[in-house]
Amino acid sequence: FTDAGLFDAGLIVAVASDNGGWPCGLNLRGSNAPLRGAKFSYHEGGVRVPGFVFASPSGSTAGLLPAASRGGSYAGLMHHVDWLATFVHLAGASTDDDLEIDSRPMWDALARADAAGSESPREEVVFALDAHYFALRVGRYKLTRETINATWWGDLELDDDSPVMCIDGQPVTQLFDVVADPNERVDLFGLKEYEGVTRNITRRAVNLLETQS
């Protein structure tokens, strides 16, 4: 970067994983502890991933990442598809003219990473959407309907001679408050006080599916 002059001209680099690690096999294991689940699941261990943004302090990026935000953390909702609108926004353009693009410009939210609350332009994330199953997060709640269950929280010993089987293969419907319970230990599905949450997210999933049809 330095030799090419990119650092001085103004550089932004975003690094993020595409999914959680896979602790279940014999090789290339990755733990998502204490999050539940792993790669191939819709639990937080499979979909909540780390990332960081680096911006050179000079050139055209000066002021885009305030000094107060450097070293801070962003806890707001963001989907990997949002990088498209974010980089287009930084280039001075917009994706708003294409309604089929589900992407939100996130740079202003990321640049306020030091602020309390980490408010996000995104209110929902669709992880899976099908006539027979879905995984959808709206606000603080995530509802998975008839998706494969994951029983791995990173609290089992890994034995090189006997790989841990952390997906039990049974489809389940579960509701979690992933803000208060990011490790997804308390299933809220079926509880009377959360019937409205379940009904609203289910209705949203049905509407999204009908829109795509």
Short mmCIF file of C-alpha atoms in Angstrom, two decimals:
data_model
loop_
_atom_site.label_atom_id
_atom_site.label_comp_id
_atom_site.label_asym_id
_atom_site.label_seq_id
_atom_site.Cartn_x
_atom_site.Cartn_y
_atom_site.Cartn_z
CA PHE A 1 0.00 0.00 0.00
CA THR A 2 2.76 2.43 0.92
CA ASP A 3 4.86 1.73 -2.18
CA ALA A 4 1.86 2.22 -4.44
CA GLY A 5 1.00 5.51 -2.80
CA LEU A 6 -2.41 4.29 -1.71
CA PHE A 7 -1.81 4.99 1.96
CA ASP A 8 -1.01 8.66 1.38
CA ALA A 9 -3.76 9.09 -1.20
CA GLY A 10 -6.38 7.86 1.23
CA LEU A 11 -7.12 4.22 1.90
CA ILE A 12 -9.97 2.31 3.49
CA VAL A 13 -9.70 -1.42 4.13
CA ALA A 14 -12.54 -3.54 5.52
CA VAL A 15 -11.82 -7.06 6.76
CA ALA A 16 -14.62 -9.44 7.79
CA SER A 17 -15.25 -13.15 7.93
CA ASP A 18 -17.94 -14.70 5.74
CA ASN A 19 -19.21 -17.10 8.42
CA GLY A 20 -18.36 -18.62 11.77
CA GLY A 21 -15.79 -21.35 12.30
CA TRP A 22 -16.37 -25.09 11.99
CA PRO A 23 -15.44 -26.92 15.22
CA CYS A 24 -17.01 -30.25 14.29
CA GLY A 25 -14.42 -31.95 12.11
CA LEU A 26 -10.95 -33.33 12.57
CA ASN A 27 -9.13 -30.65 10.56
CA LEU A 28 -9.13 -26.85 10.40
CA ARG A 29 -11.31 -26.49 13.46
CA GLY A 30 -12.51 -23.07 14.53
CA SER A 31 -14.32 -22.28 17.75
CA ASN A 32 -17.05 -19.67 18.04
CA ALA A 33 -17.31 -20.03 21.81
CA PRO A 34 -19.34 -18.96 23.64
CA LEU A 35 -21.73 -18.41 20.71
CA ARG A 36 -24.05 -21.23 19.78
CA GLY A 37 -23.63 -22.98 16.45
CA ALA A 38 -21.07 -22.90 13.69
CA LYS A 39 -20.65 -22.59 9.97
CA PHE A 40 -23.70 -23.99 8.12
CA SER A 41 -26.09 -22.96 10.93
CA TYR A 42 -28.23 -19.87 11.43
CA HIS A 43 -27.31 -19.55 15.10
CA GLU A 44 -25.04 -16.69 16.11
CA GLY A 45 -21.93 -18.86 15.95
CA GLY A 46 -22.56 -19.24 12.24
CA VAL A 47 -23.66 -15.72 11.30
CA ARG A 48 -22.11 -13.31 13.83
CA VAL A 49 -18.55 -12.69 12.70
CA PRO A 50 -15.73 -10.29 13.60
CA GLY A 51 -14.51 -7.54 11.34
CA PHE A 52 -12.52 -4.34 11.39
CA VAL A 53 -12.06 -1.21 9.30
CA PHE A 54 -8.73 0.50 8.70
CA ALA A 55 -8.44 4.00 7.25
CA SER A 56 -5.26 5.91 6.51
CA PRO A 57 -5.09 9.16 8.46
CA SER A 58 -4.24 11.35 5.47
CA GLY A 59 -5.42 12.04 1.95
CA SER A 60 -9.01 11.80 0.77
CA THR A 61 -10.11 9.70 3.74
CA ALA A 62 -9.13 12.36 6.27
CA GLY A 63 -12.05 13.02 8.57
CA LEU A 64 -14.06 10.00 7.42
CA LEU A 65 -13.00 8.00 10.45
CA PRO A 66 -12.84 10.42 13.37
CA ALA A 67 -10.00 10.02 15.82
CA ALA A 68 -12.51 9.42 18.62
CA SER A 69 -13.84 6.36 16.78
CA ARG A 70 -10.48 4.71 16.18
CA GLY A 71 -10.10 1.68 18.37
CA GLY A 72 -13.82 1.72 19.13
CA SER A 73 -16.30 -1.06 18.47
CA TYR A 74 -19.56 -1.12 16.54
CA ALA A 75 -22.34 -3.34 17.89
CA GLY A 76 -25.12 -2.31 15.53
CA LEU A 77 -26.80 -4.59 13.03
CA MET A 78 -24.98 -5.04 9.71
CA HIS A 79 -25.17 -7.58 6.88
CA HIS A 80 -22.24 -8.41 4.63
CA VAL A 81 -24.24 -7.15 1.64
CA ASP A 82 -24.06 -3.67 3.15
CA TRP A 83 -20.44 -3.30 2.09
CA LEU A 84 -21.65 -2.63 -1.48
CA ALA A 85 -23.75 0.41 -0.60
CA THR A 86 -21.13 1.53 1.90
CA PHE A 87 -18.30 1.70 -0.62
CA VAL A 88 -20.57 3.19 -3.27
CA HIS A 89 -21.54 5.87 -0.73
CA LEU A 90 -17.87 6.60 0.01
CA ALA A 91 -17.33 7.05 -3.74
CA GLY A 92 -20.02 9.73 -3.77
CA ALA A 93 -22.78 7.65 -5.38
CA SER A 94 -25.82 5.65 -4.25
CA THR A 95 -27.53 2.30 -4.86
CA ASP A 96 -30.99 3.73 -4.20
CA ASP A 97 -31.89 3.62 -7.90
CA ASP A 98 -31.93 -0.20 -7.86
CA LEU A 99 -34.69 -1.46 -5.57
CA GLU A 100 -33.52 -5.07 -5.95
CA ILE A 101 -30.29 -4.31 -4.10
CA ASP A 102 -30.74 -4.96 -0.38
CA SER A 103 -27.76 -2.96 0.83
CA ARG A 104 -27.44 -0.09 3.31
CA PRO A 105 -24.67 2.51 3.49
CA MET A 106 -23.11 1.91 6.89
CA TRP A 107 -20.13 4.24 6.97
CA ASP A 108 -21.76 6.99 9.02
CA ALA A 109 -22.78 4.40 11.64
CA LEU A 110 -19.33 2.80 11.65
CA ALA A 111 -17.68 6.20 12.03
CA ARG A 112 -19.78 6.77 15.16
CA ALA A 113 -18.54 3.54 16.71
CA ASP A 114 -17.52 5.37 19.86
CA ALA A 115 -21.09 6.57 20.47
CA ALA A 116 -23.34 4.70 22.86
CA GLY A 117 -26.05 2.56 21.37
CA SER A 118 -24.44 1.83 17.99
CA GLU A 119 -27.62 2.64 16.10
CA SER A 120 -27.81 1.04 12.67
CA PRO A 121 -29.51 1.99 9.38
CA ARG A 122 -30.44 -1.70 9.09
CA GLU A 123 -33.39 -3.07 11.07
CA GLU A 124 -33.50 -6.65 9.80
CA VAL A 125 -31.35 -9.37 8.28
CA VAL A 126 -32.71 -12.22 6.17
CA PHE A 127 -30.46 -15.26 6.62
CA ALA A 128 -32.72 -17.73 4.83
CA LEU A 129 -36.10 -17.45 3.16
CA ASP A 130 -38.07 -20.36 1.72
CA ALA A 131 -41.65 -21.56 1.60
CA HIS A 132 -40.80 -24.28 4.13
CA TYR A 133 -38.24 -22.60 6.39
CA PHE A 134 -36.68 -19.23 7.17
CA ALA A 135 -34.23 -17.48 9.46
CA LEU A 136 -34.95 -13.80 10.03
CA ARG A 137 -33.73 -11.24 12.52
CA VAL A 138 -35.80 -8.13 13.14
CA GLY A 139 -34.38 -5.71 15.68
CA ARG A 140 -33.20 -7.64 18.72
CA TYR A 141 -35.11 -10.85 17.93
CA LYS A 142 -34.20 -13.72 15.61
CA LEU A 143 -36.76 -16.32 14.58
CA THR A 144 -35.64 -19.53 12.88
CA ARG A 145 -38.51 -21.57 11.46
CA GLU A 146 -37.87 -25.26 10.74
CA THR A 147 -34.09 -24.86 10.42
CA ILE A 148 -31.41 -27.30 11.52
CA ASN A 149 -30.66 -27.13 15.24
CA ALA A 150 -27.16 -26.51 16.57
CA THR A 151 -26.05 -27.78 19.98
CA TRP A 152 -22.49 -26.48 20.06
CA TRP A 153 -21.57 -23.66 22.46
CA GLY A 154 -17.84 -24.32 22.60
CA ASP A 155 -18.15 -25.94 26.02
CA LEU A 156 -17.23 -29.51 25.00
CA GLU A 157 -13.79 -31.04 24.88
CA LEU A 158 -12.40 -31.53 21.37
CA ASP A 159 -11.05 -35.03 20.91
CA ASP A 160 -8.81 -35.52 17.87
CA ASP A 161 -9.92 -39.14 17.63
CA SER A 162 -13.64 -38.41 17.85
CA PRO A 163 -14.90 -35.22 16.22
CA VAL A 164 -17.62 -33.35 18.04
CA MET A 165 -20.96 -33.52 16.26
CA CYS A 166 -22.43 -30.10 16.91
CA ILE A 167 -25.43 -30.12 14.56
CA ASP A 168 -28.07 -32.67 15.53
CA GLY A 169 -29.83 -32.60 12.17
CA GLN A 170 -33.33 -32.03 13.52
CA PRO A 171 -35.33 -29.04 12.19
CA VAL A 172 -36.59 -26.80 14.97
CA THR A 173 -38.36 -23.48 15.40
CA GLN A 174 -36.69 -21.15 17.89
CA LEU A 175 -36.90 -17.51 18.95
CA PHE A 176 -34.05 -15.69 20.65
CA ASP A 177 -33.39 -12.20 21.95
CA VAL A 178 -29.87 -12.07 20.54
CA VAL A 179 -29.12 -8.73 22.22
CA ALA A 180 -29.83 -9.92 25.76
CA ASP A 181 -28.95 -13.54 24.99
CA PRO A 182 -26.29 -13.61 22.22
CA ASN A 183 -25.31 -17.17 23.17
CA GLU A 184 -28.88 -18.33 22.48
CA ARG A 185 -29.39 -20.29 25.66
CA VAL A 186 -33.02 -19.25 26.28
CA ASP A 187 -35.53 -20.21 23.60
CA LEU A 188 -38.49 -17.82 23.74
CA PHE A 189 -40.60 -19.57 21.12
CA GLY A 190 -43.96 -20.68 22.47
CA LEU A 191 -43.90 -18.35 25.46
CA LYS A 192 -47.12 -16.36 25.68
CA GLU A 193 -45.45 -13.01 26.22
CA TYR A 194 -43.51 -13.42 22.94
CA GLU A 195 -46.39 -14.60 20.76
CA GLY A 196 -46.67 -11.13 19.24
CA VAL A 197 -42.97 -11.07 18.35
CA THR A 198 -43.24 -14.49 16.71
CA ARG A 199 -46.37 -13.50 14.81
CA ASN A 200 -44.86 -10.22 13.53
CA ILE A 201 -41.61 -11.78 12.34
CA THR A 202 -43.48 -14.64 10.68
CA ARG A 203 -45.74 -12.16 8.91
CA ARG A 204 -42.67 -10.24 7.74
CA ALA A 205 -41.09 -13.41 6.35
CA VAL A 206 -44.29 -14.28 4.48
CA ASN A 207 -44.48 -10.77 3.01
CA LEU A 208 -40.86 -10.91 1.88
CA LEU A 209 -41.41 -14.28 0.25
CA GLU A 210 -44.51 -13.05 -1.57
CA THR A 211 -42.57 -10.01 -2.80
CA GLN A 212 -39.92 -12.27 -4.32
CA SER A 213 -42.47 -14.55 -6.01
#
